[in-house]
Amino acid sequence: RMDQALLLVRNELPAPGLNLAARSGSCHQCLYQFLAFVPPSNESLRKPGTASVMVDTQHPLTLLLNSSVGDRNLCKVQYHFGEFGNYSLVVKTLSTSTQTVSCDLIINEGPINSYLPILFAFLVYMGILAILIAGRLLMKIDPVRNWVYKKLNPRATDRMINSELGSPNTTDSINCDPTPHPWSTASRRRLHSLDTFRGLSLVIMVFVNYGGGKYWFFKHESWNGLTVADLVFPWFVFIMGTSIALALGSMLRWGSSKWKVLRKILWRTFVLILLGIIVVNPNYCLGPLSWDNLRIPGVLQRLGFTYLVVAALELLFTRADSGTWEGRFPALQDILPYWPQWIFILVLEAIWLCLTFLLPVPDCPRGYIGPGGIGDFGKYPNCTGGAAGYIDRLLLGEKHMYQHPSSGVIYQTTMPYDPEGILGTINSIVLAFLGLQAGKITLFYKDQHKQIMSRFVIWGIVMGIISAILTKCSKEEGFIPINKNLWSISYVTTTSCFAFILLLLIYYLVDVKKWWSGAPFLYPGMNSILVYIGHQVFANYFPFKWKMQDSQSHAEHLIQNLTATTLWVIISYILYRRRIFWKI
């Protein structure tokens, strides 16, 4: 099967036989898991005992062979098997006098390179990009452009050329007034870097949710650590906070009262939570949705509640005029006037720390933040997530939580655990608030590109330093490891560090130098809610999914997942061209 290899164990030792166990390199402090009993050799027939097992190829494995009687360890082998490879492990005696045992691993049939489809897909997309860039450069040549004018509708062609591949030059970026305004050079230019950042996060999220080619690094980490899939949701939360700063200031400048803005915030929160519970609910796989198995937490629910808290917090202290702050430290004008917000966020973080490390959890050690299951040598099998899991089970009930957490595969946990649970929402608020800070920087230092970029760099460095201290630059041994399931504070500082740096690069390329229009990520970024809900609702419909010829092929899964993701980018582009935007 996919991500597996065949291992044939040949036992040339006499009775009593061997027990073969294995432990994954990605499973921290885990118990060895029994794989097979290998019978002893038949000395009269000179025939070795054999056993065949399937072994995982996603991570390095440690194989342990011991005697079936007395549990004596004979040998330990560490190896990273290759997908669809065929291997033999020969166990024999080197010296009868010293009873020295050797375990030799032999490759019978070499594995395939399962990463070649990624390289091929990368080359295909780079080829498409090169063709589009070449076409755009050719359109700048007068004879070529004149020829196109003659062949195509002049009005449509002119609109295509002037739109910079579909990206308008000027829009009112943070206008929330439903009254349409003409797109003209007189209106203030929208920060396309924000839409591009949001769209990039969304495109990766869609690709990951569709399966990511079934590669392990496009799946969520089992417990501690970080993969590509673990970056996209926090980036989305971050840029939501950035948009809050811009949108609220814009609405107040347009004359909306704070009460009117608050009603809009409450309505948007209600719609997001309702969509998450009713429309995008993974517990549909358990049968028709009912209160008995309704998952209460979720991605949209987390976004909705985070938006409510951060937007309301900003509404309390934002001003319609964002003039220069006349204080003792003008360099901190985007921070010091909002010190009550910072106190509120620090209090929230103190609550998270206290609940996580001080709350007593039945049958679990205080402050436990491990995966449970076979982790920590199987001492706490029912303690998955510690206080975070306990609070959800206590307040929500096990049937109203996510039933298939990522820790179930490697750590073999049996307890339901929700990565979008109650306690983790505190740190998603902190992350959105850091994104809010990025939005304030762009407001206070409008058109001062060096000031904006330097502050993005400083914030990125500060968050990186905090992450290094909390994690000790280690995956497992830090004070607070990076953990997406827990939404640990180190996870927040690490992903926000990456977010500040990535936003800096996109801002420089799109809004400062204008070397890049933001396409194609700009388009889904401007229709993010529609694309997210649409890709969930139509996930199992053609042309986003079809029956495969070989379901055990990474290549076929990658083709299907990339096709589905590309289709949503194309759909968002068509909607963009028709100026159709679904806003809540």
PDB file of N, CA, C and O in Angstrom, residues 125-175:
ATOM      1  N   TYR A 125       3.778  23.760 -13.448  1.00  0.00           N
ATOM      2  CA  TYR A 125       3.266  25.070 -13.049  1.00  0.00           C
ATOM      3  C   TYR A 125       4.259  26.176 -13.384  1.00  0.00           C
ATOM      4  O   TYR A 125       3.857  27.289 -13.752  1.00  0.00           O
ATOM      5  N   MET A 126       5.544  25.896 -13.271  1.00  0.00           N
ATOM      6  CA  MET A 126       6.546  26.897 -13.668  1.00  0.00           C
ATOM      7  C   MET A 126       6.498  27.148 -15.174  1.00  0.00           C
ATOM      8  O   MET A 126       6.699  28.279 -15.634  1.00  0.00           O
ATOM      9  N   GLY A 127       6.220  26.092 -15.951  1.00  0.00           N
ATOM     10  CA  GLY A 127       6.080  26.266 -17.393  1.00  0.00           C
ATOM     11  C   GLY A 127       4.886  27.135 -17.746  1.00  0.00           C
ATOM     12  O   GLY A 127       4.975  28.014 -18.613  1.00  0.00           O
ATOM     13  N   ILE A 128       3.768  26.902 -17.058  1.00  0.00           N
ATOM     14  CA  ILE A 128       2.581  27.740 -17.281  1.00  0.00           C
ATOM     15  C   ILE A 128       2.865  29.181 -16.912  1.00  0.00           C
ATOM     16  O   ILE A 128       2.491  30.120 -17.638  1.00  0.00           O
ATOM     17  N   LEU A 129       3.553  29.376 -15.785  1.00  0.00           N
ATOM     18  CA  LEU A 129       3.900  30.730 -15.364  1.00  0.00           C
ATOM     19  C   LEU A 129       4.802  31.406 -16.390  1.00  0.00           C
ATOM     20  O   LEU A 129       4.617  32.590 -16.714  1.00  0.00           O
ATOM     21  N   ALA A 130       5.774  30.663 -16.925  1.00  0.00           N
ATOM     22  CA  ALA A 130       6.682  31.234 -17.926  1.00  0.00           C
ATOM     23  C   ALA A 130       5.923  31.653 -19.182  1.00  0.00           C
ATOM     24  O   ALA A 130       6.201  32.706 -19.770  1.00  0.00           O
ATOM     25  N   ILE A 131       4.949  30.835 -19.594  1.00  0.00           N
ATOM     26  CA  ILE A 131       4.145  31.171 -20.780  1.00  0.00           C
ATOM     27  C   ILE A 131       3.333  32.444 -20.538  1.00  0.00           C
ATOM     28  O   ILE A 131       3.257  33.332 -21.404  1.00  0.00           O
ATOM     29  N   LEU A 132       2.735  32.564 -19.340  1.00  0.00           N
ATOM     30  CA  LEU A 132       1.941  33.761 -19.029  1.00  0.00           C
ATOM     31  C   LEU A 132       2.820  35.014 -18.988  1.00  0.00           C
ATOM     32  O   LEU A 132       2.429  36.075 -19.495  1.00  0.00           O
ATOM     33  N   ILE A 133       4.005  34.882 -18.390  1.00  0.00           N
ATOM     34  CA  ILE A 133       4.911  36.037 -18.337  1.00  0.00           C
ATOM     35  C   ILE A 133       5.365  36.426 -19.739  1.00  0.00           C
ATOM     36  O   ILE A 133       5.405  37.614 -20.092  1.00  0.00           O
ATOM     37  N   ALA A 134       5.692  35.418 -20.564  1.00  0.00           N
ATOM     38  CA  ALA A 134       6.109  35.709 -21.939  1.00  0.00           C
ATOM     39  C   ALA A 134       4.978  36.379 -22.715  1.00  0.00           C
ATOM     40  O   ALA A 134       5.207  37.329 -23.483  1.00  0.00           O
ATOM     41  N   GLY A 135       3.752  35.891 -22.510  1.00  0.00           N
ATOM     42  CA  GLY A 135       2.617  36.512 -23.181  1.00  0.00           C
ATOM     43  C   GLY A 135       2.413  37.950 -22.764  1.00  0.00           C
ATOM     44  O   GLY A 135       2.099  38.815 -23.600  1.00  0.00           O
ATOM     45  N   ARG A 136       2.613  38.225 -21.505  1.00  0.00           N
ATOM     46  CA  ARG A 136       2.441  39.594 -21.030  1.00  0.00           C
ATOM     47  C   ARG A 136       3.517  40.514 -21.598  1.00  0.00           C
ATOM     48  O   ARG A 136       3.248  41.660 -21.956  1.00  0.00           O
ATOM     49  N   LEU A 137       4.742  39.995 -21.682  1.00  0.00           N
ATOM     50  CA  LEU A 137       5.828  40.800 -22.263  1.00  0.00           C
ATOM     51  C   LEU A 137       5.582  41.059 -23.744  1.00  0.00           C
ATOM     52  O   LEU A 137       5.863  42.154 -24.256  1.00  0.00           O
ATOM     53  N   LEU A 138       5.047  40.041 -24.439  1.00  0.00           N
ATOM     54  CA  LEU A 138       4.754  40.230 -25.865  1.00  0.00           C
ATOM     55  C   LEU A 138       3.673  41.278 -26.074  1.00  0.00           C
ATOM     56  O   LEU A 138       3.699  42.020 -27.072  1.00  0.00           O
ATOM     57  N   MET A 139       2.724  41.353 -25.140  1.00  0.00           N
ATOM     58  CA  MET A 139       1.642  42.327 -25.276  1.00  0.00           C
ATOM     59  C   MET A 139       2.148  43.765 -25.139  1.00  0.00           C
ATOM     60  O   MET A 139       1.437  44.713 -25.492  1.00  0.00           O
ATOM     61  N   LYS A 140       3.347  43.939 -24.638  1.00  0.00           N
ATOM     62  CA  LYS A 140       3.913  45.278 -24.536  1.00  0.00           C
ATOM     63  C   LYS A 140       4.558  45.738 -25.849  1.00  0.00           C
ATOM     64  O   LYS A 140       4.938  46.901 -25.981  1.00  0.00           O
ATOM     65  N   ILE A 141       4.691  44.804 -26.794  1.00  0.00           N
ATOM     66  CA  ILE A 141       5.251  45.140 -28.116  1.00  0.00           C
ATOM     67  C   ILE A 141       4.110  45.634 -29.004  1.00  0.00           C
ATOM     68  O   ILE A 141       3.100  44.947 -29.186  1.00  0.00           O
ATOM     69  N   ASP A 142       4.260  46.835 -29.552  1.00  0.00           N
ATOM     70  CA  ASP A 142       3.182  47.474 -30.313  1.00  0.00           C
ATOM     71  C   ASP A 142       2.626  46.625 -31.449  1.00  0.00           C
ATOM     72  O   ASP A 142       1.404  46.484 -31.577  1.00  0.00           O
ATOM     73  N   PRO A 143       3.470  46.043 -32.345  1.00  0.00           N
ATOM     74  CA  PRO A 143       2.893  45.245 -33.436  1.00  0.00           C
ATOM     75  C   PRO A 143       2.066  44.060 -32.927  1.00  0.00           C
ATOM     76  O   PRO A 143       1.016  43.747 -33.484  1.00  0.00           O
ATOM     77  N   VAL A 144       2.549  43.415 -31.885  1.00  0.00           N
ATOM     78  CA  VAL A 144       1.822  42.269 -31.338  1.00  0.00           C
ATOM     79  C   VAL A 144       0.499  42.729 -30.733  1.00  0.00           C
ATOM     80  O   VAL A 144      -0.553  42.104 -30.945  1.00  0.00           O
ATOM     81  N   ARG A 145       0.542  43.820 -29.991  1.00  0.00           N
ATOM     82  CA  ARG A 145      -0.675  44.320 -29.371  1.00  0.00           C
ATOM     83  C   ARG A 145      -1.676  44.765 -30.427  1.00  0.00           C
ATOM     84  O   ARG A 145      -2.884  44.510 -30.301  1.00  0.00           O
ATOM     85  N   ASN A 146      -1.212  45.398 -31.484  1.00  0.00           N
ATOM     86  CA  ASN A 146      -2.117  45.825 -32.569  1.00  0.00           C
ATOM     87  C   ASN A 146      -2.753  44.629 -33.268  1.00  0.00           C
ATOM     88  O   ASN A 146      -3.930  44.658 -33.635  1.00  0.00           O
ATOM     89  N   TRP A 147      -1.965  43.558 -33.421  1.00  0.00           N
ATOM     90  CA  TRP A 147      -2.501  42.358 -34.055  1.00  0.00           C
ATOM     91  C   TRP A 147      -3.592  41.747 -33.180  1.00  0.00           C
ATOM     92  O   TRP A 147      -4.626  41.295 -33.678  1.00  0.00           O
ATOM     93  N   VAL A 148      -3.366  41.745 -31.867  1.00  0.00           N
ATOM     94  CA  VAL A 148      -4.364  41.211 -30.944  1.00  0.00           C
ATOM     95  C   VAL A 148      -5.624  42.061 -30.998  1.00  0.00           C
ATOM     96  O   VAL A 148      -6.749  41.557 -30.950  1.00  0.00           O
ATOM     97  N   TYR A 149      -5.450  43.403 -31.090  1.00  0.00           N
ATOM     98  CA  TYR A 149      -6.609  44.293 -31.192  1.00  0.00           C
ATOM     99  C   TYR A 149      -7.491  43.936 -32.384  1.00  0.00           C
ATOM    100  O   TYR A 149      -8.717  43.991 -32.314  1.00  0.00           O
ATOM    101  N   LYS A 150      -6.848  43.550 -33.477  1.00  0.00           N
ATOM    102  CA  LYS A 150      -7.614  43.247 -34.677  1.00  0.00           C
ATOM    103  C   LYS A 150      -8.340  41.915 -34.558  1.00  0.00           C
ATOM    104  O   LYS A 150      -9.418  41.741 -35.123  1.00  0.00           O
ATOM    105  N   LYS A 151      -7.731  40.978 -33.850  1.00  0.00           N
ATOM    106  CA  LYS A 151      -8.301  39.640 -33.756  1.00  0.00           C
ATOM    107  C   LYS A 151      -9.384  39.521 -32.679  1.00  0.00           C
ATOM    108  O   LYS A 151     -10.295  38.714 -32.797  1.00  0.00           O
ATOM    109  N   LEU A 152      -9.231  40.316 -31.646  1.00  0.00           N
ATOM    110  CA  LEU A 152     -10.167  40.230 -30.532  1.00  0.00           C
ATOM    111  C   LEU A 152     -11.042  41.456 -30.453  1.00  0.00           C
ATOM    112  O   LEU A 152     -10.797  42.461 -31.109  1.00  0.00           O
ATOM    113  N   ASN A 153     -12.047  41.371 -29.617  1.00  0.00           N
ATOM    114  CA  ASN A 153     -12.914  42.523 -29.378  1.00  0.00           C
ATOM    115  C   ASN A 153     -12.089  43.646 -28.767  1.00  0.00           C
ATOM    116  O   ASN A 153     -11.477  43.465 -27.723  1.00  0.00           O
ATOM    117  N   PRO A 154     -12.052  44.807 -29.388  1.00  0.00           N
ATOM    118  CA  PRO A 154     -11.190  45.880 -28.874  1.00  0.00           C
ATOM    119  C   PRO A 154     -11.502  46.267 -27.436  1.00  0.00           C
ATOM    120  O   PRO A 154     -10.599  46.467 -26.641  1.00  0.00           O
ATOM    121  N   ARG A 155     -12.770  46.349 -27.077  1.00  0.00           N
ATOM    122  CA  ARG A 155     -13.111  46.767 -25.706  1.00  0.00           C
ATOM    123  C   ARG A 155     -12.669  45.721 -24.695  1.00  0.00           C
ATOM    124  O   ARG A 155     -12.109  46.039 -23.653  1.00  0.00           O
ATOM    125  N   ALA A 156     -12.920  44.424 -25.025  1.00  0.00           N
ATOM    126  CA  ALA A 156     -12.516  43.365 -24.103  1.00  0.00           C
ATOM    127  C   ALA A 156     -10.999  43.303 -23.974  1.00  0.00           C
ATOM    128  O   ALA A 156     -10.461  43.095 -22.884  1.00  0.00           O
ATOM    129  N   THR A 157     -10.307  43.490 -25.108  1.00  0.00           N
ATOM    130  CA  THR A 157      -8.842  43.454 -25.066  1.00  0.00           C
ATOM    131  C   THR A 157      -8.289  44.604 -24.241  1.00  0.00           C
ATOM    132  O   THR A 157      -7.368  44.436 -23.442  1.00  0.00           O
ATOM    133  N   ASP A 158      -8.839  45.779 -24.452  1.00  0.00           N
ATOM    134  CA  ASP A 158      -8.363  46.939 -23.698  1.00  0.00           C
ATOM    135  C   ASP A 158      -8.572  46.734 -22.197  1.00  0.00           C
ATOM    136  O   ASP A 158      -7.711  47.062 -21.381  1.00  0.00           O
ATOM    137  N   ARG A 159      -9.724  46.151 -21.856  1.00  0.00           N
ATOM    138  CA  ARG A 159      -9.997  45.908 -20.438  1.00  0.00           C
ATOM    139  C   ARG A 159      -9.017  44.878 -19.875  1.00  0.00           C
ATOM    140  O   ARG A 159      -8.548  44.982 -18.756  1.00  0.00           O
ATOM    141  N   MET A 160      -8.666  43.872 -20.694  1.00  0.00           N
ATOM    142  CA  MET A 160      -7.744  42.841 -20.226  1.00  0.00           C
ATOM    143  C   MET A 160      -6.348  43.410 -20.002  1.00  0.00           C
ATOM    144  O   MET A 160      -5.697  43.132 -19.000  1.00  0.00           O
ATOM    145  N   ILE A 161      -5.893  44.253 -20.914  1.00  0.00           N
ATOM    146  CA  ILE A 161      -4.545  44.813 -20.793  1.00  0.00           C
ATOM    147  C   ILE A 161      -4.461  45.768 -19.623  1.00  0.00           C
ATOM    148  O   ILE A 161      -3.527  45.739 -18.820  1.00  0.00           O
ATOM    149  N   ASN A 162      -5.443  46.606 -19.485  1.00  0.00           N
ATOM    150  CA  ASN A 162      -5.393  47.623 -18.433  1.00  0.00           C
ATOM    151  C   ASN A 162      -5.593  47.061 -17.041  1.00  0.00           C
ATOM    152  O   ASN A 162      -5.333  47.734 -16.051  1.00  0.00           O
ATOM    153  N   SER A 163      -6.077  45.828 -16.961  1.00  0.00           N
ATOM    154  CA  SER A 163      -6.358  45.259 -15.642  1.00  0.00           C
ATOM    155  C   SER A 163      -5.169  44.544 -15.035  1.00  0.00           C
ATOM    156  O   SER A 163      -5.281  44.007 -13.949  1.00  0.00           O
ATOM    157  N   GLU A 164      -4.028  44.544 -15.735  1.00  0.00           N
ATOM    158  CA  GLU A 164      -2.833  43.854 -15.233  1.00  0.00           C
ATOM    159  C   GLU A 164      -3.162  42.404 -14.877  1.00  0.00           C
ATOM    160  O   GLU A 164      -3.079  41.964 -13.740  1.00  0.00           O
ATOM    161  N   LEU A 165      -3.542  41.642 -15.885  1.00  0.00           N
ATOM    162  CA  LEU A 165      -3.935  40.245 -15.703  1.00  0.00           C
ATOM    163  C   LEU A 165      -5.078  40.110 -14.724  1.00  0.00           C
ATOM    164  O   LEU A 165      -5.118  39.202 -13.898  1.00  0.00           O
ATOM    165  N   GLY A 166      -6.001  41.030 -14.763  1.00  0.00           N
ATOM    166  CA  GLY A 166      -7.191  40.921 -13.933  1.00  0.00           C
ATOM    167  C   GLY A 166      -7.080  41.591 -12.601  1.00  0.00           C
ATOM    168  O   GLY A 166      -7.971  41.503 -11.796  1.00  0.00           O
ATOM    169  N   SER A 167      -5.998  42.305 -12.307  1.00  0.00           N
ATOM    170  CA  SER A 167      -5.831  42.960 -11.010  1.00  0.00           C
ATOM    171  C   SER A 167      -6.035  44.451 -11.176  1.00  0.00           C
ATOM    172  O   SER A 167      -5.236  45.119 -11.815  1.00  0.00           O
ATOM    173  N   PRO A 168      -7.121  45.016 -10.657  1.00  0.00           N
ATOM    174  CA  PRO A 168      -7.374  46.447 -10.855  1.00  0.00           C
ATOM    175  C   PRO A 168      -6.327  47.279 -10.147  1.00  0.00           C
ATOM    176  O   PRO A 168      -5.829  46.931  -9.087  1.00  0.00           O
ATOM    177  N   ASN A 169      -5.999  48.418 -10.735  1.00  0.00           N
ATOM    178  CA  ASN A 169      -4.970  49.273 -10.156  1.00  0.00           C
ATOM    179  C   ASN A 169      -5.465  49.986  -8.923  1.00  0.00           C
ATOM    180  O   ASN A 169      -4.731  50.227  -7.992  1.00  0.00           O
ATOM    181  N   THR A 170      -6.729  50.355  -8.913  1.00  0.00           N
ATOM    182  CA  THR A 170      -7.213  51.190  -7.816  1.00  0.00           C
ATOM    183  C   THR A 170      -8.575  50.720  -7.368  1.00  0.00           C
ATOM    184  O   THR A 170      -9.493  50.551  -8.155  1.00  0.00           O
ATOM    185  N   THR A 171      -8.695  50.468  -6.086  1.00  0.00           N
ATOM    186  CA  THR A 171      -9.988  50.197  -5.471  1.00  0.00           C
ATOM    187  C   THR A 171      -9.951  50.743  -4.069  1.00  0.00           C
ATOM    188  O   THR A 171      -8.887  51.018  -3.529  1.00  0.00           O
ATOM    189  N   ASP A 172     -11.077  50.845  -3.496  1.00  0.00           N
ATOM    190  CA  ASP A 172     -11.131  51.269  -2.100  1.00  0.00           C
ATOM    191  C   ASP A 172     -11.005  50.024  -1.245  1.00  0.00           C
ATOM    192  O   ASP A 172     -11.938  49.260  -1.094  1.00  0.00           O
ATOM    193  N   SER A 173      -9.848  49.788  -0.683  1.00  0.00           N
ATOM    194  CA  SER A 173      -9.522  48.524  -0.048  1.00  0.00           C
ATOM    195  C   SER A 173     -10.378  48.238   1.152  1.00  0.00           C
ATOM    196  O   SER A 173     -10.724  47.109   1.403  1.00  0.00           O
ATOM    197  N   ILE A 174     -10.707  49.229   1.921  1.00  0.00           N
ATOM    198  CA  ILE A 174     -11.362  48.944   3.185  1.00  0.00           C
ATOM    199  C   ILE A 174     -12.739  49.595   3.253  1.00  0.00           C
ATOM    200  O   ILE A 174     -13.251  49.900   4.301  1.00  0.00           O
ATOM    201  N   ASN A 175     -13.294  49.816   2.098  1.00  0.00           N
ATOM    202  CA  ASN A 175     -14.631  50.387   2.051  1.00  0.00           C
ATOM    203  C   ASN A 175     -15.658  49.309   2.336  1.00  0.00           C
ATOM    204  O   ASN A 175     -15.710  48.298   1.675  1.00  0.00           O
TER     205      ASN A 175
END
